Amino acid sequence: MAGTEVSAAAPVSAAPPVRRRSGRTRLQAFYPLLIGLPAIAIVLVAQGYPLVRQFVMSFQEFGLAQQFGQDAPWVWFDNYTRVLSDADFWAVFARSIVFCAVVAGLTMVIGVLTAWLLTGVRTWARVAVQSAMLLAWATPHLSSLTVWQWLFNPSSGVVNAVLVGLGLEGFDNHAWLLDPLSFFVIAGAVIAWGSVPLVLFLTYAAMTQVDTSLYEAAQLDGAGPLQRFRHITIPGIATVLMLVATLQIIWDLRVFTQISVLQTAGGISSETNVLGTYVYQIGLGQGEYGQGAAVATIMLLLTLLLTGLYVRQLVRQGDDA
Amino acid sequence: MRSQRRAALVAATMAGALALTACSSGGGSSDAEESADLTVWFMRNDVPEVAQEWLVDTWAEQNDGAELTIEIQDWDGIVTRLQTTLASPDQTPDLVEFGNSQVITFSAAGALSDISDMQEEIGGDELVPSLVEAGTFDGSLYAAPMFAGSRVIYYRESLFEEAGIPLPTSIEELTDAAIALQAANPEGTDDFEGMYLPARDFGSAMGWVFTYGANFAEQDGEEWVGTLSEPEGIAALENLQRLYTEGTATAASASVDESRQPYIAYNEGRAGMFSGLHLMYDEIAPELQEDTGVMALPGEEPGSVGHVFAGGSNLGIPAASENQEYARDLLRLTMSEEFQTYFASDGGWVPGNSTYAEPLAETEVGEAEITAVENAVMTPNAENWGVVEGNDVIRDMMVQLAQGEDPQTLAADTDATVAQLLND
């Protein structure tokens, strides 16, 4: 979208200085800030205080007794040393990274391919798919989790019934959630199911903005649909893809609800913890707020690192295009 | 191109904002005068309706129409909810019901007011001893015995008769009976199991551990030592594993929710027996109630009574409550003859003051319940025991046992984890 830029600050340097106008433009320069102010204030109040508190607490001995009024002594890096020298933590860490990479990757691939498919189908089919996706997206986590639990219920679930019906007797009363691998397959499916729609909507919207004359030109040059997708669609929506992928990675890295619910539905928590549930277990479950805060801070640094890498790439791409 | 760059920065800011997450805890206090308008937390299904009404009405009568608000809480996640609310004068209730195995965690953390001076007045020697022990820390009483309850075994009399299996009189025989009953499946029911005993119901499973004379930990000087891998513990786990793998079908796979409603499988005819609280008798389908027998968990020797987990609740006054004197008045009221008797007559529990247990002995279930409570055993009275339960240590182990993992290894691992958590 080259050349469509209208900068709010532009007139200041461009227009001849007339007293009345310059007053207005100086005010105009503050508009973005004014509009942003409430959002910034909300973020500062809602996220700033807890963040500072978490950071401070991660350097203190803070357990149940401190929660009920005793002094919290400074232990500096003790919490971090304890966490980082704990094999459990590294198991959880590795599990979270792999799980996040697989689920976020899958979500992106399915979402983008479906969106691309939608650009080539009739209106009724597109509307039908979009409506279904909207419903899936709007379903609260806990409701959809209940349905997924029913599907995979060992004794009365549809999945086992169908598999047994197909002659696979081994799936009679098969408990999917007990084995960590199939636990994460189901958890991944639930999470991807809930996040594919947003990826689809955003990328589809971006795809419709790509200049159609480019496709026509490519077609005249003899490019097939796959080539057009690869060389026109993908570069055309790259910015949106980056944003969506970043969000997916962040969300999937700190996933909590789905894992926690599936753990009570049949998963063994010590074998299926990810960073989100691990922080909860250490901090609230064991009343070790200090250590929990340390894990949460490590998690935050990891997220910032990932986000930073993407933002850098994003900004660089903006310059090149 | 600057628009794209700015879009990228906006996106990054958005992503950053969405990425941040933390939880906050409230704070602050005011020096308000004591108010007789109190809030009390009871756990779901514990205090009979009539008792609640009586308490609210009597409180209003005795305190010039003061309002008593009863809030019913769920057991799920209660420990973490208490950790955050009890610390805040603005949010804390004035009187709280605790699970007896959880209360020491809060007594030790300084979350509760010392009520030692009230012990005589609220029942003295008549108080259920295991609950007094649960409410005591460092020689002081922090939470009053509210009521006790324990699991009993329900069974289908007709199925035992049809299959020609005698009723078990020892815990070994109980496992044998479940296995024989499952093999016999007298009514030819699909997916029938001898006993419905989900491994996630670790409260029931503890009965096996205690009956064999084992426990999870004992104190050695200042340190706690895990004791499940002693011979008694291994014997318990081996019997339990045989029961899980041969006498049940769904032990490993049943979810936490399902394990809370063991009567569902039983009501559908899919189970010959189940282990549950006395109040589950009312959940049994009317057409099956006639056919249902009740017994306390049998012991090691034929004819003896086993040792189930001593279930029950204690009542404590949060130290952060601004209405300490009124809260003590309310505590007196909950320990009064009238309120306590409701537990036996309508709740089916053994009252914290056992003087008032009489109405309970009139039913078969009540009788089995009293026998079970008399022989019940507590989990280790360690400051951090709540952490062991809260982290699913026992629950996970039982599930792995049901999956067929080696009892020796499981016991050793559990001992290590329990010791680490208790000594932390």
PDB file of N, CA and C in Angstrom, chain B residues 80-162:
ATOM      1  N   THR B  80      -6.032 -22.691  47.077  1.00  0.00           N
ATOM      2  CA  THR B  80      -5.460 -21.490  46.469  1.00  0.00           C
ATOM      3  C   THR B  80      -6.359 -20.279  46.691  1.00  0.00           C
ATOM      4  N   ARG B  81      -7.672 -20.506  46.684  1.00  0.00           N
ATOM      5  CA  ARG B  81      -8.592 -19.383  46.921  1.00  0.00           C
ATOM      6  C   ARG B  81      -8.404 -18.859  48.345  1.00  0.00           C
ATOM      7  N   LEU B  82      -8.237 -19.784  49.295  1.00  0.00           N
ATOM      8  CA  LEU B  82      -8.042 -19.372  50.680  1.00  0.00           C
ATOM      9  C   LEU B  82      -6.719 -18.626  50.847  1.00  0.00           C
ATOM     10  N   GLN B  83      -5.688 -19.087  50.147  1.00  0.00           N
ATOM     11  CA  GLN B  83      -4.375 -18.438  50.249  1.00  0.00           C
ATOM     12  C   GLN B  83      -4.467 -16.955  49.916  1.00  0.00           C
ATOM     13  N   THR B  84      -5.266 -16.641  48.931  1.00  0.00           N
ATOM     14  CA  THR B  84      -5.328 -15.231  48.527  1.00  0.00           C
ATOM     15  C   THR B  84      -6.350 -14.437  49.330  1.00  0.00           C
ATOM     16  N   THR B  85      -7.524 -15.026  49.601  1.00  0.00           N
ATOM     17  CA  THR B  85      -8.555 -14.222  50.276  1.00  0.00           C
ATOM     18  C   THR B  85      -8.282 -14.037  51.771  1.00  0.00           C
ATOM     19  N   LEU B  86      -7.805 -15.069  52.437  1.00  0.00           N
ATOM     20  CA  LEU B  86      -7.642 -14.966  53.893  1.00  0.00           C
ATOM     21  C   LEU B  86      -6.599 -13.926  54.289  1.00  0.00           C
ATOM     22  N   ALA B  87      -5.721 -13.580  53.359  1.00  0.00           N
ATOM     23  CA  ALA B  87      -4.669 -12.620  53.690  1.00  0.00           C
ATOM     24  C   ALA B  87      -5.170 -11.185  53.611  1.00  0.00           C
ATOM     25  N   SER B  88      -6.345 -10.991  53.037  1.00  0.00           N
ATOM     26  CA  SER B  88      -6.821  -9.630  52.799  1.00  0.00           C
ATOM     27  C   SER B  88      -8.016  -9.278  53.671  1.00  0.00           C
ATOM     28  N   PRO B  89      -7.858  -8.264  54.552  1.00  0.00           N
ATOM     29  CA  PRO B  89      -8.963  -7.865  55.442  1.00  0.00           C
ATOM     30  C   PRO B  89     -10.229  -7.497  54.674  1.00  0.00           C
ATOM     31  N   ASP B  90     -10.060  -7.029  53.427  1.00  0.00           N
ATOM     32  CA  ASP B  90     -11.233  -6.632  52.645  1.00  0.00           C
ATOM     33  C   ASP B  90     -12.010  -7.822  52.101  1.00  0.00           C
ATOM     34  N   GLN B  91     -11.297  -8.900  51.876  1.00  0.00           N
ATOM     35  CA  GLN B  91     -11.948 -10.024  51.204  1.00  0.00           C
ATOM     36  C   GLN B  91     -12.230 -11.199  52.115  1.00  0.00           C
ATOM     37  N   THR B  92     -11.564 -11.272  53.233  1.00  0.00           N
ATOM     38  CA  THR B  92     -11.669 -12.478  54.040  1.00  0.00           C
ATOM     39  C   THR B  92     -13.060 -12.651  54.642  1.00  0.00           C
ATOM     40  N   PRO B  93     -13.551 -13.891  54.660  1.00  0.00           N
ATOM     41  CA  PRO B  93     -14.757 -14.152  55.458  1.00  0.00           C
ATOM     42  C   PRO B  93     -14.374 -14.120  56.938  1.00  0.00           C
ATOM     43  N   ASP B  94     -15.385 -14.113  57.812  1.00  0.00           N
ATOM     44  CA  ASP B  94     -15.085 -14.009  59.240  1.00  0.00           C
ATOM     45  C   ASP B  94     -14.978 -15.367  59.915  1.00  0.00           C
ATOM     46  N   LEU B  95     -15.531 -16.380  59.236  1.00  0.00           N
ATOM     47  CA  LEU B  95     -15.442 -17.739  59.759  1.00  0.00           C
ATOM     48  C   LEU B  95     -15.367 -18.655  58.538  1.00  0.00           C
ATOM     49  N   VAL B  96     -14.466 -19.631  58.559  1.00  0.00           N
ATOM     50  CA  VAL B  96     -14.260 -20.462  57.383  1.00  0.00           C
ATOM     51  C   VAL B  96     -14.215 -21.937  57.716  1.00  0.00           C
ATOM     52  N   GLU B  97     -14.830 -22.735  56.869  1.00  0.00           N
ATOM     53  CA  GLU B  97     -14.707 -24.184  56.990  1.00  0.00           C
ATOM     54  C   GLU B  97     -13.476 -24.633  56.208  1.00  0.00           C
ATOM     55  N   PHE B  98     -12.648 -25.486  56.833  1.00  0.00           N
ATOM     56  CA  PHE B  98     -11.475 -26.057  56.166  1.00  0.00           C
ATOM     57  C   PHE B  98     -11.601 -27.567  56.122  1.00  0.00           C
ATOM     58  N   GLY B  99     -11.087 -28.180  55.066  1.00  0.00           N
ATOM     59  CA  GLY B  99     -10.914 -29.624  55.083  1.00  0.00           C
ATOM     60  C   GLY B  99      -9.902 -29.940  56.168  1.00  0.00           C
ATOM     61  N   ASN B 100     -10.126 -31.025  56.935  1.00  0.00           N
ATOM     62  CA  ASN B 100      -9.262 -31.260  58.095  1.00  0.00           C
ATOM     63  C   ASN B 100      -7.796 -31.464  57.728  1.00  0.00           C
ATOM     64  N   SER B 101      -7.528 -31.949  56.490  1.00  0.00           N
ATOM     65  CA  SER B 101      -6.121 -32.161  56.138  1.00  0.00           C
ATOM     66  C   SER B 101      -5.473 -30.877  55.620  1.00  0.00           C
ATOM     67  N   GLN B 102      -6.274 -29.848  55.395  1.00  0.00           N
ATOM     68  CA  GLN B 102      -5.730 -28.600  54.852  1.00  0.00           C
ATOM     69  C   GLN B 102      -5.471 -27.557  55.936  1.00  0.00           C
ATOM     70  N   VAL B 103      -6.133 -27.703  57.077  1.00  0.00           N
ATOM     71  CA  VAL B 103      -6.185 -26.587  58.017  1.00  0.00           C
ATOM     72  C   VAL B 103      -4.822 -26.258  58.624  1.00  0.00           C
ATOM     73  N   ILE B 104      -3.960 -27.278  58.788  1.00  0.00           N
ATOM     74  CA  ILE B 104      -2.671 -27.015  59.433  1.00  0.00           C
ATOM     75  C   ILE B 104      -1.802 -26.060  58.602  1.00  0.00           C
ATOM     76  N   THR B 105      -1.931 -26.167  57.281  1.00  0.00           N
ATOM     77  CA  THR B 105      -1.166 -25.279  56.405  1.00  0.00           C
ATOM     78  C   THR B 105      -1.450 -23.821  56.767  1.00  0.00           C
ATOM     79  N   PHE B 106      -2.720 -23.535  57.052  1.00  0.00           N
ATOM     80  CA  PHE B 106      -3.111 -22.156  57.351  1.00  0.00           C
ATOM     81  C   PHE B 106      -2.807 -21.779  58.801  1.00  0.00           C
ATOM     82  N   SER B 107      -2.940 -22.747  59.723  1.00  0.00           N
ATOM     83  CA  SER B 107      -2.584 -22.460  61.110  1.00  0.00           C
ATOM     84  C   SER B 107      -1.114 -22.075  61.177  1.00  0.00           C
ATOM     85  N   ALA B 108      -0.284 -22.839  60.472  1.00  0.00           N
ATOM     86  CA  ALA B 108       1.161 -22.617  60.539  1.00  0.00           C
ATOM     87  C   ALA B 108       1.569 -21.309  59.869  1.00  0.00           C
ATOM     88  N   ALA B 109       0.828 -20.916  58.856  1.00  0.00           N
ATOM     89  CA  ALA B 109       1.189 -19.684  58.135  1.00  0.00           C
ATOM     90  C   ALA B 109       0.762 -18.442  58.910  1.00  0.00           C
ATOM     91  N   GLY B 110       0.030 -18.631  60.000  1.00  0.00           N
ATOM     92  CA  GLY B 110      -0.424 -17.479  60.768  1.00  0.00           C
ATOM     93  C   GLY B 110      -1.691 -16.867  60.225  1.00  0.00           C
ATOM     94  N   ALA B 111      -2.469 -17.657  59.472  1.00  0.00           N
ATOM     95  CA  ALA B 111      -3.674 -17.116  58.852  1.00  0.00           C
ATOM     96  C   ALA B 111      -4.876 -17.142  59.795  1.00  0.00           C
ATOM     97  N   LEU B 112      -4.746 -17.897  60.917  1.00  0.00           N
ATOM     98  CA  LEU B 112      -5.908 -18.077  61.790  1.00  0.00           C
ATOM     99  C   LEU B 112      -5.651 -17.545  63.196  1.00  0.00           C
ATOM    100  N   SER B 113      -6.755 -17.205  63.875  1.00  0.00           N
ATOM    101  CA  SER B 113      -6.645 -16.732  65.255  1.00  0.00           C
ATOM    102  C   SER B 113      -6.616 -17.909  66.214  1.00  0.00           C
ATOM    103  N   ASP B 114      -5.826 -17.775  67.254  1.00  0.00           N
ATOM    104  CA  ASP B 114      -5.715 -18.804  68.292  1.00  0.00           C
ATOM    105  C   ASP B 114      -7.028 -18.867  69.075  1.00  0.00           C
ATOM    106  N   ILE B 115      -7.643 -20.062  69.131  1.00  0.00           N
ATOM    107  CA  ILE B 115      -8.894 -20.183  69.896  1.00  0.00           C
ATOM    108  C   ILE B 115      -8.745 -21.192  71.028  1.00  0.00           C
ATOM    109  N   SER B 116      -7.500 -21.411  71.482  1.00  0.00           N
ATOM    110  CA  SER B 116      -7.252 -22.399  72.555  1.00  0.00           C
ATOM    111  C   SER B 116      -8.131 -22.143  73.773  1.00  0.00           C
ATOM    112  N   ASP B 117      -8.334 -20.851  74.107  1.00  0.00           N
ATOM    113  CA  ASP B 117      -9.095 -20.533  75.316  1.00  0.00           C
ATOM    114  C   ASP B 117     -10.557 -20.937  75.214  1.00  0.00           C
ATOM    115  N   MET B 118     -11.021 -21.299  74.001  1.00  0.00           N
ATOM    116  CA  MET B 118     -12.430 -21.672  73.850  1.00  0.00           C
ATOM    117  C   MET B 118     -12.638 -23.176  73.885  1.00  0.00           C
ATOM    118  N   GLN B 119     -11.537 -23.943  73.893  1.00  0.00           N
ATOM    119  CA  GLN B 119     -11.632 -25.387  73.698  1.00  0.00           C
ATOM    120  C   GLN B 119     -12.609 -26.065  74.662  1.00  0.00           C
ATOM    121  N   GLU B 120     -12.497 -25.728  75.967  1.00  0.00           N
ATOM    122  CA  GLU B 120     -13.384 -26.341  76.960  1.00  0.00           C
ATOM    123  C   GLU B 120     -14.838 -25.995  76.675  1.00  0.00           C
ATOM    124  N   GLU B 121     -15.054 -24.734  76.427  1.00  0.00           N
ATOM    125  CA  GLU B 121     -16.387 -24.180  76.232  1.00  0.00           C
ATOM    126  C   GLU B 121     -17.121 -24.807  75.032  1.00  0.00           C
ATOM    127  N   ILE B 122     -16.376 -25.176  73.974  1.00  0.00           N
ATOM    128  CA  ILE B 122     -17.045 -25.712  72.783  1.00  0.00           C
ATOM    129  C   ILE B 122     -17.093 -27.234  72.764  1.00  0.00           C
ATOM    130  N   GLY B 123     -16.715 -27.880  73.854  1.00  0.00           N
ATOM    131  CA  GLY B 123     -16.906 -29.325  73.876  1.00  0.00           C
ATOM    132  C   GLY B 123     -15.833 -30.106  74.629  1.00  0.00           C
ATOM    133  N   GLY B 124     -14.653 -29.520  74.777  1.00  0.00           N
ATOM    134  CA  GLY B 124     -13.596 -30.162  75.561  1.00  0.00           C
ATOM    135  C   GLY B 124     -13.293 -31.583  75.110  1.00  0.00           C
ATOM    136  N   ASP B 125     -13.444 -32.533  76.039  1.00  0.00           N
ATOM    137  CA  ASP B 125     -13.083 -33.923  75.755  1.00  0.00           C
ATOM    138  C   ASP B 125     -14.054 -34.615  74.798  1.00  0.00           C
ATOM    139  N   GLU B 126     -15.201 -34.015  74.573  1.00  0.00           N
ATOM    140  CA  GLU B 126     -16.190 -34.654  73.703  1.00  0.00           C
ATOM    141  C   GLU B 126     -15.888 -34.403  72.224  1.00  0.00           C
ATOM    142  N   LEU B 127     -14.949 -33.520  71.928  1.00  0.00           N
ATOM    143  CA  LEU B 127     -14.633 -33.203  70.539  1.00  0.00           C
ATOM    144  C   LEU B 127     -13.930 -34.392  69.875  1.00  0.00           C
ATOM    145  N   VAL B 128     -14.252 -34.640  68.587  1.00  0.00           N
ATOM    146  CA  VAL B 128     -13.638 -35.755  67.860  1.00  0.00           C
ATOM    147  C   VAL B 128     -12.109 -35.566  67.835  1.00  0.00           C
ATOM    148  N   PRO B 129     -11.358 -36.545  68.409  1.00  0.00           N
ATOM    149  CA  PRO B 129      -9.915 -36.351  68.600  1.00  0.00           C
ATOM    150  C   PRO B 129      -9.143 -36.064  67.299  1.00  0.00           C
ATOM    151  N   SER B 130      -9.476 -36.773  66.212  1.00  0.00           N
ATOM    152  CA  SER B 130      -8.703 -36.556  64.980  1.00  0.00           C
ATOM    153  C   SER B 130      -8.889 -35.128  64.466  1.00  0.00           C
ATOM    154  N   LEU B 131     -10.050 -34.555  64.742  1.00  0.00           N
ATOM    155  CA  LEU B 131     -10.300 -33.180  64.287  1.00  0.00           C
ATOM    156  C   LEU B 131      -9.609 -32.157  65.194  1.00  0.00           C
ATOM    157  N   VAL B 132      -9.529 -32.499  66.487  1.00  0.00           N
ATOM    158  CA  VAL B 132      -8.788 -31.618  67.394  1.00  0.00           C
ATOM    159  C   VAL B 132      -7.325 -31.587  66.964  1.00  0.00           C
ATOM    160  N   GLU B 133      -6.802 -32.776  66.642  1.00  0.00           N
ATOM    161  CA  GLU B 133      -5.412 -32.868  66.203  1.00  0.00           C
ATOM    162  C   GLU B 133      -5.206 -32.055  64.920  1.00  0.00           C
ATOM    163  N   ALA B 134      -6.177 -32.164  64.009  1.00  0.00           N
ATOM    164  CA  ALA B 134      -6.061 -31.444  62.739  1.00  0.00           C
ATOM    165  C   ALA B 134      -6.048 -29.935  62.954  1.00  0.00           C
ATOM    166  N   GLY B 135      -6.796 -29.478  63.964  1.00  0.00           N
ATOM    167  CA  GLY B 135      -6.911 -28.040  64.181  1.00  0.00           C
ATOM    168  C   GLY B 135      -5.831 -27.466  65.079  1.00  0.00           C
ATOM    169  N   THR B 136      -4.928 -28.355  65.553  1.00  0.00           N
ATOM    170  CA  THR B 136      -3.913 -27.914  66.508  1.00  0.00           C
ATOM    171  C   THR B 136      -2.565 -27.722  65.828  1.00  0.00           C
ATOM    172  N   PHE B 137      -1.881 -26.640  66.153  1.00  0.00           N
ATOM    173  CA  PHE B 137      -0.517 -26.435  65.669  1.00  0.00           C
ATOM    174  C   PHE B 137       0.313 -25.859  66.798  1.00  0.00           C
ATOM    175  N   ASP B 138       1.465 -26.480  67.055  1.00  0.00           N
ATOM    176  CA  ASP B 138       2.362 -25.974  68.085  1.00  0.00           C
ATOM    177  C   ASP B 138       1.668 -25.868  69.439  1.00  0.00           C
ATOM    178  N   GLY B 139       0.781 -26.811  69.728  1.00  0.00           N
ATOM    179  CA  GLY B 139       0.124 -26.837  71.030  1.00  0.00           C
ATOM    180  C   GLY B 139      -1.069 -25.906  71.182  1.00  0.00           C
ATOM    181  N   SER B 140      -1.390 -25.131  70.150  1.00  0.00           N
ATOM    182  CA  SER B 140      -2.553 -24.240  70.242  1.00  0.00           C
ATOM    183  C   SER B 140      -3.633 -24.668  69.270  1.00  0.00           C
ATOM    184  N   LEU B 141      -4.893 -24.458  69.669  1.00  0.00           N
ATOM    185  CA  LEU B 141      -6.011 -24.801  68.791  1.00  0.00           C
ATOM    186  C   LEU B 141      -6.349 -23.599  67.904  1.00  0.00           C
ATOM    187  N   TYR B 142      -6.339 -23.838  66.597  1.00  0.00           N
ATOM    188  CA  TYR B 142      -6.648 -22.759  65.645  1.00  0.00           C
ATOM    189  C   TYR B 142      -7.963 -22.972  64.906  1.00  0.00           C
ATOM    190  N   ALA B 143      -8.484 -24.199  64.947  1.00  0.00           N
ATOM    191  CA  ALA B 143      -9.740 -24.449  64.241  1.00  0.00           C
ATOM    192  C   ALA B 143     -10.549 -25.507  64.976  1.00  0.00           C
ATOM    193  N   ALA B 144     -11.819 -25.228  65.162  1.00  0.00           N
ATOM    194  CA  ALA B 144     -12.689 -26.092  65.954  1.00  0.00           C
ATOM    195  C   ALA B 144     -13.190 -27.269  65.122  1.00  0.00           C
ATOM    196  N   PRO B 145     -13.321 -28.450  65.746  1.00  0.00           N
ATOM    197  CA  PRO B 145     -13.880 -29.606  65.047  1.00  0.00           C
ATOM    198  C   PRO B 145     -15.322 -29.303  64.616  1.00  0.00           C
ATOM    199  N   MET B 146     -15.605 -29.439  63.322  1.00  0.00           N
ATOM    200  CA  MET B 146     -16.938 -29.112  62.837  1.00  0.00           C
ATOM    201  C   MET B 146     -17.758 -30.382  62.680  1.00  0.00           C
ATOM    202  N   PHE B 147     -17.270 -31.304  61.871  1.00  0.00           N
ATOM    203  CA  PHE B 147     -17.925 -32.611  61.747  1.00  0.00           C
ATOM    204  C   PHE B 147     -16.916 -33.565  61.123  1.00  0.00           C
ATOM    205  N   ALA B 148     -17.173 -34.858  61.312  1.00  0.00           N
ATOM    206  CA  ALA B 148     -16.317 -35.878  60.714  1.00  0.00           C
ATOM    207  C   ALA B 148     -17.164 -36.755  59.805  1.00  0.00           C
ATOM    208  N   GLY B 149     -16.517 -37.328  58.833  1.00  0.00           N
ATOM    209  CA  GLY B 149     -17.226 -38.243  57.944  1.00  0.00           C
ATOM    210  C   GLY B 149     -16.210 -39.134  57.302  1.00  0.00           C
ATOM    211  N   SER B 150     -16.621 -40.312  56.888  1.00  0.00           N
ATOM    212  CA  SER B 150     -15.663 -41.204  56.251  1.00  0.00           C
ATOM    213  C   SER B 150     -16.357 -42.023  55.188  1.00  0.00           C
ATOM    214  N   ARG B 151     -15.541 -42.598  54.333  1.00  0.00           N
ATOM    215  CA  ARG B 151     -16.104 -43.390  53.248  1.00  0.00           C
ATOM    216  C   ARG B 151     -16.511 -44.778  53.725  1.00  0.00           C
ATOM    217  N   VAL B 152     -17.584 -45.266  53.133  1.00  0.00           N
ATOM    218  CA  VAL B 152     -18.043 -46.626  53.413  1.00  0.00           C
ATOM    219  C   VAL B 152     -18.163 -47.348  52.065  1.00  0.00           C
ATOM    220  N   ILE B 153     -18.376 -48.661  52.123  1.00  0.00           N
ATOM    221  CA  ILE B 153     -18.499 -49.443  50.888  1.00  0.00           C
ATOM    222  C   ILE B 153     -19.972 -49.815  50.681  1.00  0.00           C
ATOM    223  N   TYR B 154     -20.491 -49.467  49.513  1.00  0.00           N
ATOM    224  CA  TYR B 154     -21.854 -49.861  49.152  1.00  0.00           C
ATOM    225  C   TYR B 154     -21.776 -51.064  48.210  1.00  0.00           C
ATOM    226  N   TYR B 155     -22.677 -52.006  48.340  1.00  0.00           N
ATOM    227  CA  TYR B 155     -22.643 -53.179  47.454  1.00  0.00           C
ATOM    228  C   TYR B 155     -24.041 -53.672  47.118  1.00  0.00           C
ATOM    229  N   ARG B 156     -24.153 -54.366  45.967  1.00  0.00           N
ATOM    230  CA  ARG B 156     -25.429 -54.925  45.527  1.00  0.00           C
ATOM    231  C   ARG B 156     -25.590 -56.327  46.109  1.00  0.00           C
ATOM    232  N   GLU B 157     -26.476 -56.455  47.077  1.00  0.00           N
ATOM    233  CA  GLU B 157     -26.670 -57.748  47.741  1.00  0.00           C
ATOM    234  C   GLU B 157     -27.030 -58.846  46.752  1.00  0.00           C
ATOM    235  N   SER B 158     -27.953 -58.528  45.800  1.00  0.00           N
ATOM    236  CA  SER B 158     -28.442 -59.569  44.886  1.00  0.00           C
ATOM    237  C   SER B 158     -27.322 -60.108  43.992  1.00  0.00           C
ATOM    238  N   LEU B 159     -26.405 -59.244  43.588  1.00  0.00           N
ATOM    239  CA  LEU B 159     -25.322 -59.696  42.700  1.00  0.00           C
ATOM    240  C   LEU B 159     -24.413 -60.683  43.428  1.00  0.00           C
ATOM    241  N   PHE B 160     -24.093 -60.352  44.696  1.00  0.00           N
ATOM    242  CA  PHE B 160     -23.270 -61.277  45.476  1.00  0.00           C
ATOM    243  C   PHE B 160     -23.964 -62.628  45.608  1.00  0.00           C
ATOM    244  N   GLU B 161     -25.291 -62.587  45.852  1.00  0.00           N
ATOM    245  CA  GLU B 161     -26.046 -63.837  46.006  1.00  0.00           C
ATOM    246  C   GLU B 161     -26.038 -64.653  44.720  1.00  0.00           C
ATOM    247  N   GLU B 162     -26.390 -63.971  43.603  1.00  0.00           N
ATOM    248  CA  GLU B 162     -26.457 -64.682  42.322  1.00  0.00           C
ATOM    249  C   GLU B 162     -25.130 -65.322  41.952  1.00  0.00           C
TER     250      GLU B 162
END
